[in-house]
Tab-separated table of C-alpha atoms in Angstrom:
chain	number	residue	atom	x	y	z
L	1	MET	CA	0.086	-0.092	0.097
L	2	ARG	CA	2.579	2.408	1.099
L	3	ASP	CA	4.880	1.476	-1.925
L	4	ALA	CA	1.887	1.836	-4.227
L	5	LEU	CA	1.561	5.298	-2.890
L	6	GLN	CA	5.213	6.143	-3.308
L	7	VAL	CA	4.832	5.021	-6.840
L	8	GLN	CA	1.840	6.881	-7.563
L	9	LEU	CA	3.466	10.168	-6.138
L	10	THR	CA	6.727	9.838	-8.105
L	11	ASP	CA	4.622	9.124	-11.422
L	12	LEU	CA	2.854	12.573	-10.571
L	13	THR	CA	5.920	14.329	-10.020
L	14	ASP	CA	7.456	12.956	-13.208
L	15	ARG	CA	4.249	14.105	-15.032
L	16	LEU	CA	4.968	17.611	-13.659
L	17	ALA	CA	8.632	17.448	-14.680
L	18	VAL	CA	7.346	16.948	-18.247
L	19	MET	CA	4.961	19.754	-18.025
L	20	ALA	CA	7.582	22.043	-16.900
L	21	HIS	CA	9.695	20.929	-19.949
L	22	ASP	CA	6.721	21.606	-21.983
L	23	VAL	CA	6.180	25.316	-20.749
L	24	ALA	CA	9.907	25.779	-21.335
L	25	GLN	CA	9.535	25.046	-25.056
L	26	ALA	CA	6.179	27.129	-24.893
L	27	MET	CA	8.158	30.090	-23.758
L	28	ARG	CA	10.854	29.188	-26.132
L	29	ASP	CA	8.345	29.430	-29.080
L	30	ALA	CA	6.822	32.405	-27.819
L	31	THR	CA	9.916	34.197	-27.537
L	32	THR	CA	11.169	32.850	-31.138
L	33	ALA	CA	7.754	34.196	-32.431
L	34	CYS	CA	8.221	37.484	-30.824
L	35	LEU	CA	11.728	37.937	-32.138
L	36	GLU	CA	11.194	36.629	-35.627
L	37	GLY	CA	7.854	37.996	-36.028
L	38	ARG	CA	6.446	34.484	-36.541
L	39	VAL	CA	2.786	34.703	-36.074
L	40	ARG	CA	1.675	31.115	-36.919
L	41	LEU	CA	4.228	29.887	-34.076
L	42	ALA	CA	2.578	32.420	-31.713
L	43	GLU	CA	-0.813	30.865	-32.587
L	44	ARG	CA	0.497	27.165	-31.932
L	45	VAL	CA	1.539	28.657	-28.555
L	46	ILE	CA	-1.871	30.202	-27.662
L	47	SER	CA	-3.778	27.241	-28.704
L	48	GLY	CA	-1.307	24.991	-27.157
L	49	ASP	CA	-1.926	26.216	-23.729
L	50	ALA	CA	-5.637	24.292	-23.227
L	51	ALA	CA	-3.674	21.311	-23.252
L	52	ILE	CA	-1.127	22.460	-20.457
L	53	ASP	CA	-4.356	23.579	-18.416
L	54	ALA	CA	-6.016	20.046	-19.063
L	55	ARG	CA	-2.975	18.339	-17.546
L	56	ARG	CA	-2.800	20.615	-14.706
L	57	ASP	CA	-6.603	19.564	-14.051
L	58	GLU	CA	-5.780	15.804	-14.501
L	59	ILE	CA	-2.802	16.042	-11.891
L	60	GLU	CA	-4.404	18.029	-9.368
L	61	GLU	CA	-7.537	15.517	-9.589
L	62	GLN	CA	-5.207	12.381	-9.013
L	63	ALA	CA	-3.334	14.303	-6.208
L	64	VAL	CA	-7.007	14.711	-4.501
L	65	THR	CA	-7.936	11.143	-4.944
L	66	ILE	CA	-4.644	10.116	-3.375
L	67	LEU	CA	-5.507	12.433	-0.366
L	68	ALA	CA	-8.952	11.103	-0.159
L	69	LEU	CA	-8.444	7.328	-0.870
L	70	GLN	CA	-4.954	6.925	0.795
L	71	GLN	CA	-5.149	9.472	3.328
L	72	PRO	CA	-1.083	9.789	3.247
L	73	VAL	CA	0.534	11.440	6.336
L	74	ALA	CA	3.838	13.280	6.912
L	75	THR	CA	6.083	13.394	3.846
L	76	ASP	CA	3.552	11.848	1.656
L	77	LEU	CA	1.003	14.296	2.605
L	78	ARG	CA	3.447	17.245	1.828
L	79	ARG	CA	4.418	15.421	-1.423
L	80	ALA	CA	0.674	15.136	-2.420
L	81	LEU	CA	0.187	18.685	-1.622
L	82	ALA	CA	3.159	20.067	-3.410
L	83	VAL	CA	1.968	18.252	-6.397
L	84	ILE	CA	-1.106	20.244	-6.289
L	85	HIS	CA	0.668	23.664	-5.593
L	86	VAL	CA	3.466	23.129	-8.302
L	87	ALA	CA	0.837	22.059	-11.040
L	88	ASP	CA	-0.638	25.337	-10.282
L	89	ASP	CA	2.616	27.237	-10.797
L	90	ILE	CA	3.445	25.463	-14.039
L	91	GLU	CA	0.196	26.030	-15.338
L	92	ARG	CA	0.484	29.838	-14.682
L	93	MET	CA	4.089	29.467	-16.706
L	94	GLY	CA	2.179	28.253	-19.480
L	95	ASP	CA	-0.242	31.257	-19.152
L	96	LEU	CA	2.580	33.613	-19.222
L	97	ALA	CA	4.088	32.092	-22.344
L	98	ARG	CA	0.711	32.233	-23.967
L	99	HIS	CA	0.550	36.248	-22.919
L	100	VAL	CA	3.885	36.530	-24.734
L	101	ALA	CA	2.624	34.849	-27.859
L	102	LYS	CA	-0.450	36.766	-27.815
L	103	ALA	CA	1.514	40.147	-27.744
L	104	VAL	CA	3.176	38.994	-30.791
L	105	ARG	CA	-0.288	38.391	-32.555
L	106	ARG	CA	-1.495	41.670	-31.411
L	107	ARG	CA	0.984	43.539	-33.263
L	108	HIS	CA	1.783	41.274	-36.222
L	109	PRO	CA	2.959	42.100	-38.946
L	110	ALA	CA	4.941	44.517	-36.549
L	111	SER	CA	7.235	43.355	-33.927
L	112	PRO	CA	6.282	44.152	-30.392
L	113	VAL	CA	9.867	44.743	-29.549
L	114	PRO	CA	12.156	47.394	-31.321
L	115	GLY	CA	15.335	45.680	-32.800
L	116	GLU	CA	17.918	47.166	-30.417
L	117	VAL	CA	15.962	45.437	-27.327
L	118	HIS	CA	15.929	42.016	-28.949
L	119	PRO	CA	19.494	40.890	-27.177
L	120	LEU	CA	17.935	42.219	-23.539
L	121	LEU	CA	14.818	40.452	-24.203
L	122	GLU	CA	16.497	37.382	-25.419
L	123	ARG	CA	18.736	37.193	-22.247
L	124	MET	CA	15.548	37.374	-20.316
L	125	ALA	CA	13.830	34.652	-22.256
L	126	ASP	CA	17.153	32.388	-22.001
L	127	THR	CA	17.161	32.990	-17.994
L	128	ALA	CA	13.455	32.097	-17.924
L	129	ILE	CA	13.817	28.943	-19.932
L	130	THR	CA	16.774	27.654	-18.143
L	131	MET	CA	14.925	28.120	-14.942
L	132	ALA	CA	11.950	26.114	-16.113
L	133	LEU	CA	14.302	23.284	-17.177
L	134	LYS	CA	16.209	23.402	-13.749
L	135	ALA	CA	12.819	23.341	-12.257
L	136	SER	CA	11.850	20.385	-14.329
L	137	GLU	CA	15.032	18.465	-13.390
L	138	VAL	CA	14.647	19.280	-9.667
L	139	LEU	CA	11.113	17.630	-10.021
L	140	ARG	CA	12.585	14.636	-11.528
L	141	THR	CA	15.754	14.310	-9.383
L	142	GLY	CA	15.158	16.398	-5.937
L	143	ASN	CA	18.511	17.803	-6.610
L	144	VAL	CA	18.794	20.474	-3.732
L	145	LEU	CA	21.704	22.048	-5.131
L	146	LEU	CA	20.141	22.470	-8.350
L	147	ALA	CA	16.911	24.070	-6.614
L	148	ALA	CA	19.504	26.353	-4.824
L	149	GLU	CA	20.754	27.683	-8.217
L	150	LEU	CA	17.406	29.047	-9.261
L	151	ASP	CA	18.090	31.896	-6.705
L	152	GLY	CA	20.984	33.193	-8.310
L	153	ASP	CA	19.227	32.831	-11.726
L	154	ASP	CA	16.321	34.880	-10.185
L	155	ASP	CA	18.625	37.529	-9.110
L	156	GLU	CA	19.802	37.675	-12.752
L	157	MET	CA	16.282	37.833	-13.947
L	158	ASP	CA	15.604	40.842	-11.731
L	159	HIS	CA	18.923	42.535	-12.782
L	160	LEU	CA	17.585	42.102	-16.467
L	161	HIS	CA	14.369	43.405	-15.311
L	162	ARG	CA	15.939	46.748	-14.126
L	163	GLU	CA	17.785	46.909	-17.408
L	164	VAL	CA	14.480	47.024	-19.389
L	165	PHE	CA	13.311	49.741	-17.336
L	166	ALA	CA	16.201	51.739	-17.625
L	167	VAL	CA	16.157	51.512	-21.311
L	168	LEU	CA	12.536	52.491	-20.813
L	169	MET	CA	13.135	55.523	-18.730
L	170	ASP	CA	16.169	56.648	-20.912
L	171	GLN	CA	15.060	60.059	-21.966
L	172	SER	CA	16.092	59.259	-25.770
L	173	TRP	CA	13.481	56.209	-26.032
L	174	PRO	CA	12.723	56.811	-29.866
L	175	HIS	CA	9.727	54.710	-30.132
L	176	GLU	CA	5.808	54.970	-29.806
L	177	VAL	CA	4.327	54.468	-26.502
L	178	THR	CA	2.741	51.276	-27.805
L	179	ALA	CA	6.312	49.715	-27.881
L	180	ALA	CA	6.917	50.915	-24.267
L	181	VAL	CA	3.666	49.418	-23.204
L	182	ASP	CA	4.495	46.213	-24.957
L	183	LEU	CA	8.126	45.991	-23.612
L	184	THR	CA	6.914	46.680	-20.048
L	185	LEU	CA	4.477	43.644	-20.111
L	186	LEU	CA	6.805	41.490	-21.676
L	187	ALA	CA	9.497	41.980	-19.420
L	188	ARG	CA	6.881	41.385	-16.542
L	189	PHE	CA	5.904	38.117	-18.216
L	190	TYR	CA	9.296	36.866	-18.285
L	191	GLU	CA	9.968	37.844	-14.693
L	192	ARG	CA	6.782	36.399	-13.271
L	193	TYR	CA	7.528	33.219	-14.923
L	194	ALA	CA	10.726	33.020	-13.410
L	195	ASP	CA	9.261	33.586	-10.009
L	196	HIS	CA	6.919	30.638	-10.638
L	197	ALA	CA	9.808	28.316	-11.645
L	198	VAL	CA	11.614	29.378	-8.350
L	199	ALA	CA	8.495	28.495	-6.438
L	200	VAL	CA	8.148	25.039	-8.262
L	201	ALA	CA	11.773	24.023	-6.723
L	202	LYS	CA	11.078	25.334	-3.427
L	203	ARG	CA	7.880	23.413	-3.009
L	204	THR	CA	9.256	20.276	-4.523
L	205	ILE	CA	12.419	20.378	-2.112
L	206	TYR	CA	10.281	21.314	0.822
L	207	ALA	CA	7.974	18.208	0.000
L	208	VAL	CA	11.010	15.995	0.247
L	209	VAL	CA	13.096	17.543	3.109
L	210	GLY	CA	10.239	18.944	5.195
L	211	GLY	CA	10.669	22.039	7.575
L	212	GLY	CA	9.101	25.432	8.076
L	213	PRO	CA	7.346	27.054	5.196
L	214	ASP	CA	10.281	28.591	3.753
L	215	PRO	CA	13.086	26.222	5.081
L	216	LEU	CA	15.722	26.526	2.385
L	217	PRO	CA	18.230	29.416	1.583
L	218	ILE	CA	16.951	29.275	-1.873
C	1	MET	CA	-15.171	14.593	15.785
C	2	ARG	CA	-16.845	15.438	12.626
C	3	ASP	CA	-18.411	18.456	14.304
C	4	ALA	CA	-15.366	19.617	15.605
C	5	LEU	CA	-13.799	19.309	12.080
C	6	GLN	CA	-16.718	21.405	10.773
C	7	VAL	CA	-16.042	24.061	13.452
C	8	GLN	CA	-12.341	24.283	12.445
C	9	LEU	CA	-12.954	24.475	8.716
C	10	THR	CA	-15.580	27.337	9.248
C	11	ASP	CA	-13.182	28.896	11.619
C	12	LEU	CA	-10.365	29.018	8.853
C	13	THR	CA	-12.787	30.102	6.258
C	14	ASP	CA	-14.089	33.013	8.525
C	15	ARG	CA	-10.338	34.023	8.905
C	16	LEU	CA	-9.784	34.116	5.216
C	17	ALA	CA	-12.867	36.341	4.932
C	18	VAL	CA	-11.277	38.825	7.394
C	19	MET	CA	-7.961	38.327	5.324
C	20	ALA	CA	-10.078	39.243	2.074
C	21	HIS	CA	-11.476	42.166	3.732
C	22	ASP	CA	-7.900	43.245	4.771
C	23	VAL	CA	-6.566	43.155	1.276
C	24	ALA	CA	-9.531	45.267	0.089
C	25	GLN	CA	-8.424	47.733	2.646
C	26	ALA	CA	-4.867	47.327	1.656
C	27	MET	CA	-5.835	48.259	-2.187
C	28	ARG	CA	-7.801	51.042	-1.129
C	29	ASP	CA	-5.193	52.599	0.783
C	30	ALA	CA	-2.643	51.693	-1.981
C	31	THR	CA	-5.138	53.650	-4.265
C	32	THR	CA	-5.574	56.709	-2.241
C	33	ALA	CA	-1.745	57.094	-1.732
C	34	CYS	CA	-1.513	56.836	-5.648
C	35	LEU	CA	-4.215	59.395	-6.506
C	36	GLU	CA	-3.235	61.843	-3.484
C	37	GLY	CA	0.326	61.466	-3.544
C	38	ARG	CA	0.611	60.227	0.103
C	39	VAL	CA	3.878	58.448	0.418
C	40	ARG	CA	3.555	57.461	4.037
C	41	LEU	CA	0.249	55.694	3.407
C	42	ALA	CA	2.092	53.959	0.498
C	43	GLU	CA	4.760	53.007	3.238
C	44	ARG	CA	2.079	51.529	5.457
C	45	VAL	CA	0.639	49.166	2.918
C	46	ILE	CA	4.227	48.078	1.805
C	47	SER	CA	5.277	47.249	5.288
C	48	GLY	CA	1.800	45.962	6.345
C	49	ASP	CA	2.059	43.180	3.660
C	50	ALA	CA	4.445	40.871	5.941
C	51	ALA	CA	1.357	40.431	8.390
C	52	ILE	CA	-0.691	39.381	5.527
C	53	ASP	CA	1.872	36.729	4.399
C	54	ALA	CA	2.180	35.387	7.795
C	55	ARG	CA	-1.558	35.081	8.216
C	56	ARG	CA	-1.393	32.756	4.750
C	57	ASP	CA	1.323	30.755	6.387
C	58	GLU	CA	-0.555	30.310	9.614
C	59	ILE	CA	-4.009	29.325	7.811
C	60	GLU	CA	-2.270	27.046	5.514
C	61	GLU	CA	-0.247	25.415	8.393
C	62	GLN	CA	-3.802	24.644	10.088
C	63	ALA	CA	-5.304	23.443	6.908
C	64	VAL	CA	-2.501	20.973	6.600
C	65	THR	CA	-2.675	19.707	10.353
C	66	ILE	CA	-6.294	19.019	9.685
C	67	LEU	CA	-5.618	17.044	6.686
C	68	ALA	CA	-2.766	15.277	8.710
C	69	LEU	CA	-4.685	14.531	11.686
C	70	GLN	CA	-8.281	14.278	10.782
C	71	GLN	CA	-7.990	12.800	7.183
C	72	PRO	CA	-11.163	14.545	5.979
C	73	VAL	CA	-13.049	12.953	3.081
C	74	ALA	CA	-15.588	14.306	0.290
C	75	THR	CA	-16.621	17.808	1.068
C	76	ASP	CA	-14.437	18.328	4.236
C	77	LEU	CA	-11.512	17.506	1.969
C	78	ARG	CA	-12.448	19.904	-0.684
C	79	ARG	CA	-12.963	22.486	2.139
C	80	ALA	CA	-9.561	21.884	3.517
C	81	LEU	CA	-8.135	21.960	0.066
C	82	ALA	CA	-9.911	24.986	-0.845
C	83	VAL	CA	-8.667	26.934	2.196
C	84	ILE	CA	-5.124	26.508	0.969
C	85	HIS	CA	-5.654	27.726	-2.469
C	86	VAL	CA	-7.655	30.597	-1.496
C	87	ALA	CA	-5.334	31.539	1.238
C	88	ASP	CA	-2.724	31.734	-1.891
C	89	ASP	CA	-4.981	33.797	-3.870
C	90	ILE	CA	-5.646	36.425	-0.968
C	91	GLU	CA	-2.023	36.576	-0.209
C	92	ARG	CA	-1.175	37.463	-3.880
C	93	MET	CA	-4.028	40.135	-3.802
C	94	GLY	CA	-1.943	41.599	-0.840
C	95	ASP	CA	1.334	41.493	-3.022
C	96	LEU	CA	-0.458	43.493	-5.737
C	97	ALA	CA	-1.771	46.222	-3.478
C	98	ARG	CA	1.846	46.258	-2.222
C	99	HIS	CA	2.812	46.765	-5.736
C	100	VAL	CA	0.654	49.579	-6.334
C	101	ALA	CA	1.989	51.365	-3.089
C	102	LYS	CA	5.506	50.593	-4.440
C	103	ALA	CA	4.820	52.446	-7.704
C	104	VAL	CA	3.948	55.594	-5.425
C	105	ARG	CA	6.852	55.385	-3.388
C	106	ARG	CA	9.259	55.122	-6.446
C	107	ARG	CA	7.629	58.229	-7.950
C	108	HIS	CA	7.380	60.402	-5.058
C	109	PRO	CA	7.045	63.464	-4.890
C	110	ALA	CA	5.566	63.182	-8.623
C	111	SER	CA	2.528	60.862	-8.988
C	112	PRO	CA	2.842	57.717	-10.961
C	113	VAL	CA	-0.386	58.562	-12.850
C	114	PRO	CA	-1.123	61.835	-15.003
C	115	GLY	CA	-4.242	63.597	-13.377
C	116	GLU	CA	-6.567	62.986	-16.430
C	117	VAL	CA	-6.217	59.389	-16.036
C	118	HIS	CA	-7.225	59.356	-12.377
C	119	PRO	CA	-10.951	58.866	-12.810
C	120	LEU	CA	-10.151	55.724	-14.966
C	121	LEU	CA	-7.826	54.386	-12.496
C	122	GLU	CA	-10.201	54.971	-9.640
C	123	ARG	CA	-12.889	53.025	-11.322
C	124	MET	CA	-10.349	50.153	-11.796
C	125	ALA	CA	-9.642	50.410	-8.023
C	126	ASP	CA	-13.294	50.594	-6.907
C	127	THR	CA	-14.062	47.572	-9.287
C	128	ALA	CA	-11.158	45.574	-7.697
C	129	ILE	CA	-12.017	46.598	-4.128
C	130	THR	CA	-15.803	45.851	-4.646
C	131	MET	CA	-14.629	42.462	-5.803
C	132	ALA	CA	-12.594	41.552	-2.869
C	133	LEU	CA	-15.219	42.568	-0.445
C	134	LYS	CA	-17.611	40.265	-2.502
C	135	ALA	CA	-15.148	37.486	-2.113
C	136	SER	CA	-14.845	38.064	1.483
C	137	GLU	CA	-18.546	37.808	1.859
C	138	VAL	CA	-18.775	34.617	-0.178
C	139	LEU	CA	-16.084	33.118	2.045
C	140	ARG	CA	-18.486	34.032	5.017
C	141	THR	CA	-21.801	33.160	3.638
C	142	GLY	CA	-21.245	30.719	0.966
C	143	ASN	CA	-23.974	32.826	-1.264
C	144	VAL	CA	-23.633	31.503	-4.789
C	145	LEU	CA	-25.542	34.454	-6.263
C	146	LEU	CA	-23.083	36.736	-4.896
C	147	ALA	CA	-20.101	34.630	-6.344
C	148	ALA	CA	-21.748	34.636	-9.718
C	149	GLU	CA	-21.552	38.473	-9.587
C	150	LEU	CA	-17.994	38.417	-9.723
C	151	ASP	CA	-17.963	37.237	-13.269
C	152	GLY	CA	-19.849	40.428	-14.424
C	153	ASP	CA	-17.248	42.458	-12.234
C	154	ASP	CA	-14.479	40.891	-13.761
C	155	ASP	CA	-15.921	41.788	-17.414
C	156	GLU	CA	-16.169	45.444	-16.270
C	157	MET	CA	-12.622	44.971	-15.129
C	158	ASP	CA	-11.503	43.927	-18.370
C	159	HIS	CA	-13.294	46.610	-20.195
C	160	LEU	CA	-11.510	49.122	-17.932
C	161	HIS	CA	-8.338	47.593	-18.681
C	162	ARG	CA	-8.730	47.846	-22.347
C	163	GLU	CA	-9.682	51.543	-21.856
C	164	VAL	CA	-6.475	52.122	-20.414
C	165	PHE	CA	-4.634	50.630	-23.413
C	166	ALA	CA	-6.743	52.881	-25.628
C	167	VAL	CA	-5.757	56.120	-23.784
C	168	LEU	CA	-1.812	54.687	-23.576
C	169	MET	CA	-2.249	54.030	-27.519
C	170	ASP	CA	-3.691	57.041	-28.346
C	171	GLN	CA	-0.991	59.140	-30.658
C	172	SER	CA	-1.543	62.212	-28.559
C	173	TRP	CA	-0.250	60.877	-25.208
C	174	PRO	CA	1.494	63.898	-24.069
C	175	HIS	CA	3.186	62.376	-21.018
C	176	GLU	CA	6.870	60.642	-20.594
C	177	VAL	CA	7.318	57.058	-21.228
C	178	THR	CA	7.865	56.651	-17.692
C	179	ALA	CA	4.018	57.342	-16.859
C	180	ALA	CA	3.154	55.148	-19.706
C	181	VAL	CA	5.002	52.232	-17.904
C	182	ASP	CA	3.733	53.112	-14.585
C	183	LEU	CA	0.134	53.207	-15.754
C	184	THR	CA	0.682	49.793	-17.882
C	185	LEU	CA	1.795	47.978	-14.739
C	186	LEU	CA	-0.725	49.745	-12.418
C	187	ALA	CA	-3.539	48.480	-14.830
C	188	ARG	CA	-2.206	45.000	-14.747
C	189	PHE	CA	-1.925	45.045	-11.141
C	190	TYR	CA	-5.655	45.776	-10.656
C	191	GLU	CA	-6.728	43.111	-13.462
C	192	ARG	CA	-4.669	40.499	-11.712
C	193	TYR	CA	-6.145	41.557	-8.296
C	194	ALA	CA	-9.482	40.967	-9.862
C	195	ASP	CA	-8.880	37.673	-11.366
C	196	HIS	CA	-7.747	36.182	-7.926
C	197	ALA	CA	-10.777	37.663	-6.316
C	198	VAL	CA	-12.973	35.618	-8.817
C	199	ALA	CA	-10.935	32.516	-8.196
C	200	VAL	CA	-11.361	33.079	-4.329
C	201	ALA	CA	-15.179	33.005	-4.969
C	202	LYS	CA	-14.996	29.854	-7.466
C	203	ARG	CA	-12.872	28.011	-5.090
C	204	THR	CA	-15.256	28.584	-2.040
C	205	ILE	CA	-18.168	27.716	-3.965
C	206	TYR	CA	-16.717	24.642	-5.559
C	207	ALA	CA	-15.710	23.382	-2.118
C	208	VAL	CA	-19.217	23.311	-0.697
C	209	VAL	CA	-21.162	22.259	-3.993
C	210	GLY	CA	-18.609	20.092	-5.616
C	211	GLY	CA	-18.716	19.107	-9.193
C	212	GLY	CA	-15.951	19.215	-11.756
C	213	PRO	CA	-12.698	21.803	-11.687
C	214	ASP	CA	-14.984	24.496	-13.118
C	215	PRO	CA	-18.581	23.525	-12.376
C	216	LEU	CA	-20.165	27.022	-11.997
C	217	PRO	CA	-21.009	29.632	-14.706
C	218	ILE	CA	-19.207	31.902	-12.971
């Protein structure tokens, strides 16, 4: 019985790892669509988000079934609850990739981002995607050191976010207000995506090692 | 035993109702600070957010204790899980009020919002605060009709959000890019706050009446 429960929880965690991998790909595609003006790729990200939502619902439902039928305690209870929280975080990361893709569709055939900001946005996207992939790996392996790395990545993201504001606040911003609005929102989407990746890793480690609500220096 | 569990769950839900009431006040104060340039009021909202976070942690901890010790099933299980989700949503609403307050502090002594946009922002804030108060009432009373009202309120919020973009995209926007960036973010904070208020009401009703993951036409 106990063993069956472990198998079920590990299966759910593995599925979350795949889901995290998929929202990394969604953000990669949304970014490519944004930087290369590929509206059909943006459309694919937008329509693909429903499948991510459906997987969240399925995984949450199975975690609730585990709680109802197997009434886990201690670490198993924490793991089942973490599954529910993490599924929410990853689903939200999918939403944020969709928001990036929607900005592309809204401005097409223009690009939502002026060319000279592309390198900065690319660095934000790279950081966000790396963080999602690390969170996926933490889900698969429970690697505490990798989870701790996400904190440094998030600092880097905050740094890039501030750089975007510096560019926007520069008196010599030569573009329309529309481009400023788009860039403001896009930068926020990447930054929130990164926050959720950190939350995924924290929740995952907490579920395994326990402790207070915020037990790790990550 | 069963009765004691009901009492505990109702106590947690009542505390969530108070918490929702308090994040409504936080958003009201943050908005007043924004529109009247009252930086000390903004500071109070910013420093007050830690107490909201702490209450979330406490309520979540008690819900987890209920799951661990009383192993509720059916409606009681759903209610305990809803407590955890709803506590997260309300905590996030507190964060968004703090974000509004931070924008005020960042621009002080200037206002982050040009005077002619004040009425529009005030309508967004009124809608957001009304929604938080309704969510609080739904937590306290389980009123399904009131929960359904939030859907209409959210449509109103989306409408106001689009109005903000229309103002920003207007070729004659006479202000600095900084003001456009601030207004973009502020509008998004109110809109996200409203989304969380809807989620609180949905989760609360779902916990009581059950059904699929999204069972109500709200």
